[in-house]
Coordinates of C-alpha atoms and ligand atoms in Angstrom, one line a residue:
M1359 CA -14.5 58.9 195.8
N1360 CA -11.2 60.9 195.6
V1361 CA -10.5 62.2 192.2
V1362 CA -6.8 62.7 193.0
E1363 CA -4.9 60.9 195.7
V1364 CA -1.3 62.1 196.6
C1365 CA 0.9 60.1 198.9
N1366 CA 4.3 61.1 200.1
L1367 CA 4.9 62.7 196.7
G1368 CA 8.4 63.9 196.0
K1369 CA 10.1 65.0 192.8
R1370 CA 14.0 65.7 192.7
Y1371 CA 15.9 67.4 189.9
G1372 CA 19.5 66.6 190.7
K1373 CA 20.0 67.8 194.2
H1374 CA 16.9 70.1 194.3
W1375 CA 13.5 68.9 195.4
A1376 CA 10.7 70.5 193.3
I1377 CA 8.2 69.0 195.7
K1378 CA 8.7 67.0 198.8
E1379 CA 6.7 64.9 201.2
C1380 CA 3.3 66.0 199.7
S1381 CA 0.2 64.0 200.6
L1382 CA -3.4 65.1 200.0
S1383 CA -6.8 63.7 198.8
I1384 CA -9.1 65.8 196.7
P1385 CA -12.8 64.6 196.7
S1386 CA -14.4 64.6 193.4
G1387 CA -16.8 67.3 192.2
H1388 CA -14.7 70.0 193.3
V1389 CA -13.0 73.0 191.8
V1390 CA -9.5 73.1 193.4
A1391 CA -7.3 76.2 193.3
L1392 CA -3.5 75.3 193.5
V1393 CA -1.6 78.4 194.6
G1394 CA 2.0 79.2 195.3
P1395 CA 4.9 81.5 194.5
N1396 CA 7.0 81.0 191.3
G1397 CA 8.8 77.9 191.6
A1398 CA 6.7 76.5 194.3
G1399 CA 6.2 73.1 192.6
K1400 CA 2.6 73.8 191.2
T1401 CA 3.5 72.6 187.7
T1402 CA 5.6 69.6 189.0
L1403 CA 2.5 68.4 191.1
L1404 CA 0.1 68.8 188.2
H1405 CA 2.4 67.0 185.8
C1406 CA 2.7 64.0 188.3
A1407 CA -1.0 63.9 188.6
V1408 CA -1.4 63.6 184.8
G1409 CA 1.5 61.2 184.5
L1410 CA 4.0 63.6 182.6
V1411 CA 6.6 63.4 185.5
E1412 CA 7.6 60.2 187.2
P1413 CA 8.0 61.0 190.9
S1414 CA 11.1 60.3 192.8
T1415 CA 9.1 59.2 195.9
G1416 CA 5.6 58.3 196.7
Y1417 CA 2.8 58.2 194.0
T1418 CA -0.3 59.7 192.7
E1419 CA -3.7 57.9 192.0
V1420 CA -6.6 59.2 190.3
F1421 CA -10.4 58.2 190.2
G1422 CA -10.1 56.1 193.2
G1423 CA -7.2 53.8 192.4
L1424 CA -6.0 54.2 188.8
E1425 CA -2.4 54.9 188.3
A1426 CA -1.5 58.6 187.2
G1427 CA -0.6 58.4 183.6
S1428 CA -2.2 55.1 182.9
P1429 CA -4.2 54.9 179.7
E1430 CA -7.6 54.4 181.6
A1431 CA -6.7 57.5 183.7
L1432 CA -5.6 59.7 180.6
A1433 CA -8.7 58.8 178.9
R1434 CA -10.7 60.6 181.6
I1435 CA -8.4 63.6 182.1
A1436 CA -8.0 66.8 180.0
F1437 CA -4.9 68.6 180.5
V1438 CA -4.2 72.3 179.5
A1439 CA -0.5 73.0 180.0
Q1440 CA 1.0 76.4 180.7
D1441 CA 0.8 78.7 177.7
A1442 CA -1.7 76.4 176.1
P1443 CA 0.8 74.9 173.6
L1444 CA -1.0 74.2 170.2
Y1445 CA 0.1 73.4 166.7
K1446 CA 0.3 76.9 165.6
Y1447 CA 0.7 76.2 161.8
L1448 CA -2.7 74.5 161.7
T1449 CA -6.1 76.2 161.3
V1450 CA -8.6 76.1 164.0
D1451 CA -10.9 73.8 162.2
Q1452 CA -7.8 71.5 161.4
I1453 CA -6.9 71.4 165.1
I1454 CA -10.4 70.6 166.0
E1455 CA -10.3 67.6 163.4
L1456 CA -6.9 66.5 164.8
T1457 CA -8.3 66.4 168.3
R1458 CA -11.5 64.5 167.2
N1459 CA -9.5 61.9 165.6
L1460 CA -7.2 61.4 168.6
N1461 CA -10.1 61.4 171.2
R1462 CA -12.9 59.0 171.1
G1463 CA -16.1 60.7 172.2
F1464 CA -14.8 64.2 171.2
D1465 CA -17.8 66.6 171.0
T1466 CA -17.0 68.5 167.8
N1467 CA -20.3 70.5 167.9
L1468 CA -19.5 71.7 171.5
A1469 CA -16.0 72.9 170.4
L1470 CA -17.4 74.7 167.4
H1471 CA -20.4 76.4 169.2
R1472 CA -17.9 77.5 171.9
L1473 CA -15.4 79.0 169.2
D1474 CA -18.3 80.6 167.5
D1475 CA -19.5 82.3 170.7
L1476 CA -16.0 83.9 171.2
G1477 CA -16.0 85.0 167.6
I1478 CA -13.0 82.8 166.7
D1479 CA -12.8 82.2 162.9
P1480 CA -12.2 78.5 162.2
H1481 CA -10.3 79.1 159.2
Q1482 CA -7.7 81.2 161.1
K1483 CA -4.2 79.8 161.6
V1484 CA -3.8 79.0 165.3
G1485 CA -0.5 81.0 165.5
R1486 CA -2.4 84.1 164.5
L1487 CA -4.8 84.1 167.3
S1488 CA -4.0 86.2 170.4
G1489 CA -2.5 84.6 173.5
G1490 CA -5.9 84.9 175.3
Q1491 CA -7.8 83.3 172.1
Q1492 CA -5.2 80.5 172.1
S1493 CA -6.1 79.9 175.8
Q1494 CA -9.7 79.9 175.1
L1495 CA -9.3 77.3 172.1
A1496 CA -7.2 75.1 174.4
L1497 CA -10.0 75.1 177.0
A1498 CA -12.7 74.6 174.3
L1499 CA -10.8 71.4 173.1
A1500 CA -10.5 70.2 176.5
I1501 CA -14.0 70.7 177.7
A1502 CA -15.4 69.0 174.4
R1503 CA -13.7 65.8 175.5
H1504 CA -16.0 65.6 178.4
P1505 CA -13.4 64.8 180.9
D1506 CA -14.1 63.7 184.5
L1507 CA -11.1 65.7 185.6
L1508 CA -9.8 69.0 183.9
V1509 CA -6.5 70.1 184.9
L1510 CA -5.5 73.7 184.1
D1511 CA -1.9 75.0 184.5
E1512 CA -2.0 78.8 185.0
P1513 CA -5.1 79.2 182.5
L1514 CA -5.6 82.9 183.6
A1515 CA -2.2 84.2 182.9
R1516 CA -2.6 85.5 179.4
L1517 CA -6.1 86.8 179.8
D1518 CA -7.4 90.2 180.4
P1519 CA -9.8 90.7 183.3
L1520 CA -12.9 90.2 181.0
A1521 CA -11.6 87.4 179.3
R1522 CA -10.7 85.7 182.6
N1523 CA -14.2 86.3 183.8
E1524 CA -15.4 84.6 180.5
F1525 CA -13.0 81.8 180.7
M1526 CA -14.0 80.8 184.3
G1527 CA -17.7 81.2 183.2
V1528 CA -17.1 78.3 180.7
V1529 CA -15.2 76.3 183.2
M1530 CA -18.1 76.6 185.8
A1531 CA -20.9 75.9 183.1
A1532 CA -18.9 72.6 182.3
V1533 CA -18.9 71.8 186.0
A1534 CA -22.4 72.4 186.4
E1535 CA -23.5 70.5 183.2
D1536 CA -21.0 67.6 183.4
G1537 CA -20.2 67.4 187.0
L1538 CA -16.6 67.2 186.3
S1539 CA -13.8 68.1 188.8
V1540 CA -11.4 70.9 188.0
V1541 CA -7.8 71.6 189.5
L1542 CA -6.3 74.9 188.2
S1543 CA -3.0 76.5 189.3
S1544 CA -3.1 80.5 189.4
H1545 CA -1.4 83.4 190.7
V1546 CA -4.6 85.4 190.1
V1547 CA -5.7 84.8 194.0
S1548 CA -8.5 87.4 193.7
E1549 CA -10.2 85.5 191.1
L1550 CA -10.2 82.2 192.9
E1551 CA -12.8 83.1 195.9
R1552 CA -15.6 83.3 193.4
V1553 CA -15.0 79.9 191.6
A1554 CA -13.0 77.3 193.9
N1555 CA -14.3 75.5 196.8
Y1556 CA -11.0 73.7 197.7
L1557 CA -7.7 75.1 198.1
I1558 CA -4.1 73.7 197.8
V1559 CA -1.1 76.1 198.7
L1560 CA 2.3 74.9 198.0
N1561 CA 5.4 76.9 199.0
V1562 CA 9.0 76.0 198.3
G1563 CA 8.0 72.5 197.4
R1564 CA 6.0 71.9 200.6
L1565 CA 2.2 71.7 201.1
Q1566 CA 0.9 74.5 203.4
I1567 CA -2.7 74.0 202.9
A1568 CA -5.2 71.3 201.5
S1569 CA -8.6 72.2 202.4
E1570 CA -12.1 72.8 201.7
I1571 CA -12.3 76.5 201.5
D1572 CA -15.3 77.0 203.8
E1573 CA -13.8 75.0 206.4
L1574 CA -10.5 77.2 206.1
L1575 CA -12.3 80.4 206.3
E1576 CA -14.3 79.2 209.3
N1577 CA -11.3 78.2 211.2
H1578 CA -9.5 81.5 210.8
L1579 CA -10.1 85.0 212.1
L1580 CA -8.6 88.5 212.1
L1581 CA -8.2 89.9 215.6
T1582 CA -7.6 93.6 215.9
G1583 CA -6.7 95.0 219.2
P1584 CA -3.9 96.9 221.2
V1585 CA -0.2 96.0 220.5
D1586 CA 0.8 95.8 224.1
E1587 CA -1.8 92.8 224.4
I1588 CA -0.4 90.8 221.4
A1589 CA 1.5 88.3 223.9
H1590 CA -1.9 87.5 225.7
V1591 CA -3.7 86.7 222.4
A1592 CA -0.7 84.7 221.0
N1593 CA -0.8 82.5 224.2
S1594 CA -4.4 81.7 223.4
F1595 CA -4.4 81.0 219.7
D1596 CA -2.4 79.8 216.9
V1597 CA -1.1 83.1 215.2
V1598 CA -0.5 82.6 211.4
Q1599 CA 0.6 86.3 211.0
T1600 CA 0.9 89.4 213.0
F1601 CA 0.6 92.9 211.4
R1602 CA 2.0 95.6 213.9
G1603 CA 0.9 99.2 213.9
D1604 CA 2.1 102.0 216.4
R1605 CA -0.7 101.2 218.7
Q1606 CA -3.0 98.7 217.0
A1607 CA -2.2 95.2 216.0
R1608 CA -3.9 92.8 213.6
L1609 CA -3.4 89.1 214.0
L1610 CA -4.4 86.4 211.6
V1611 CA -5.2 83.4 214.0
R1612 CA -6.1 79.9 213.4
S1613 CA -8.5 78.2 216.0
P1614 CA -11.4 75.6 215.8
E1615 CA -13.8 77.8 217.9
I1616 CA -13.2 81.3 218.7
T1617 CA -16.0 83.1 220.7
D1618 CA -14.3 85.2 223.2
V1619 CA -11.2 87.4 222.4
G1620 CA -11.1 90.1 224.9
P1621 CA -12.8 93.3 225.6
N1622 CA -10.1 95.3 223.7
W1623 CA -10.2 93.1 220.7
E1624 CA -12.6 92.9 217.8
A1625 CA -13.0 89.7 215.7
S1626 CA -13.6 89.8 212.0
Q1627 CA -13.8 87.3 209.0
V1628 CA -10.7 86.9 207.0
S1629 CA -11.0 86.9 203.1
L1630 CA -9.5 84.1 201.0
E1631 CA -7.0 86.5 199.4
E1632 CA -5.7 87.7 202.9
L1633 CA -5.5 84.1 204.1
I1634 CA -3.6 82.9 201.1
L1635 CA -1.1 85.9 201.3
A1636 CA -0.5 85.4 205.1
Y1637 CA 0.4 81.8 204.6
L1638 CA 2.6 82.6 201.5
R1639 CA 4.5 85.2 203.4
D1640 CA 5.5 82.5 205.9
P1641 CA 6.5 79.3 204.2
H1642 CA 6.9 77.5 207.5
S1643 CA 3.2 78.1 208.6
S1644 CA 0.8 75.2 207.8
A1645 CA -2.9 74.6 208.1
L1646 CA -2.5 71.1 207.5
S1647 CA -2.8 69.6 211.2
P1648 CA -6.0 70.4 213.1
P1649 CA -6.0 73.7 214.8
V1650 CA -4.9 73.6 218.3
A1651 CA -7.3 74.9 221.0
H1652 CA -5.4 76.7 223.7
G1653 CA -7.5 76.9 226.8
T1654 CA -10.3 79.5 227.2
P1655 CA -9.5 83.2 226.9
S1656 CA -10.6 85.3 229.7
V1657 CA -12.5 87.9 228.0
H1658 CA -15.3 88.5 225.3
G1659 CA -15.3 89.4 221.5
V1660 CA -17.9 89.2 218.7
R1661 CA -17.6 86.9 216.0
S1662 CA -18.8 88.8 212.9
Ligands
ATP2053 P1 5.7 79.0 188.3 O1 4.7 79.4 189.1 O2 6.8 79.8 188.2 O3 5.3 78.4 187.0 P2 5.7 76.2 189.7 O4 5.2 76.6 191.0 O5 4.9 75.8 188.7 O6 6.3 77.8 189.2 P3 7.7 74.2 189.0 O7 7.7 74.6 187.5 O8 6.9 72.9 189.5 O9 7.1 75.5 189.9 O10 9.1 74.2 189.5 C1 9.5 73.9 190.8 C2 10.8 73.8 191.1 O11 11.5 72.7 190.3 C3 11.6 75.1 190.4 O12 12.6 75.2 191.2 C4 12.3 74.6 189.0 O13 13.2 75.3 188.8 C5 12.4 73.2 189.3 N1 12.2 72.4 187.9 C6 10.9 72.2 187.4 N2 11.1 71.5 186.2 C7 12.4 71.1 186.2 C8 13.2 70.4 185.3 N3 12.6 69.7 184.4 N4 14.5 70.3 185.5 C9 15.1 70.8 186.5 N5 14.5 71.5 187.5 C10 13.2 71.7 187.4

């Protein structure tokens, strides 16, 4: 079952399209990283998925056919918005009580245990908690609803590196215990390789990548070789990005099966961070269609 199905989705504000012609399917049980530069349309896409924004074209369904934003869908989704907006004048235990009253099946003990682990005083006013503690509180409230889908909009932005690690540890524990699906947008690309197994890249409102991460990494390679042979390699593979030095060049290429590259070329695997940055640098590149096989190159290389 697809936990999210997006079909030809577009959202226009005035003359400006925040997102356009987005179609993708997210299989359930995945941790999905949603990446893109500022203004790429990440929040808009997430808001469409949770029914906070009415699309201008297309539609989003969740849990194999429920309309995004319908009461049945909302009962199974927990959404933590950017900056984790909370009632700042309430104390932590009052906000837990409020959330319990608003959500059938809310697991008060789970929320209290989590906050105890974090050393957050239940009598403290929410507005007096640090930004990072407020993010942790919002996550604790979301997970205690035992959702089938957890949607987090830039949850890591206000957290220090240790707190990021801790935060994602809690998310991953919930994934392991409850089998929920997670979609999180983030600019902290280095953190994602460890936790996510599905990647969506949006750039200037267009979808560039929507894929299992393993598959994506298998289908890309970094090739290093002489600058004057770039044209030969470029004829044989889909080149996503070229880095030129004086004599050596590095090409990020996309191909279904690369076994032979050439005697002067070395092939190595690409990291998720390098791959994401390469696509972000060129908003026109896309990994959506199947990679093209360009004939057999004439020489050998080694796939590491
Ligand atoms: P960031 O990483 O900076 O949070 P984002 O990828 O989440 O950005 P969005 O917030 O979805 O991007 O915005 C996408 C585009 O849509 C931007 O150009 C933004 O200015 C525009 N936009 C978003 N919401 C509105 C709105 N309510 N009214 C007008 N324009 C909007």
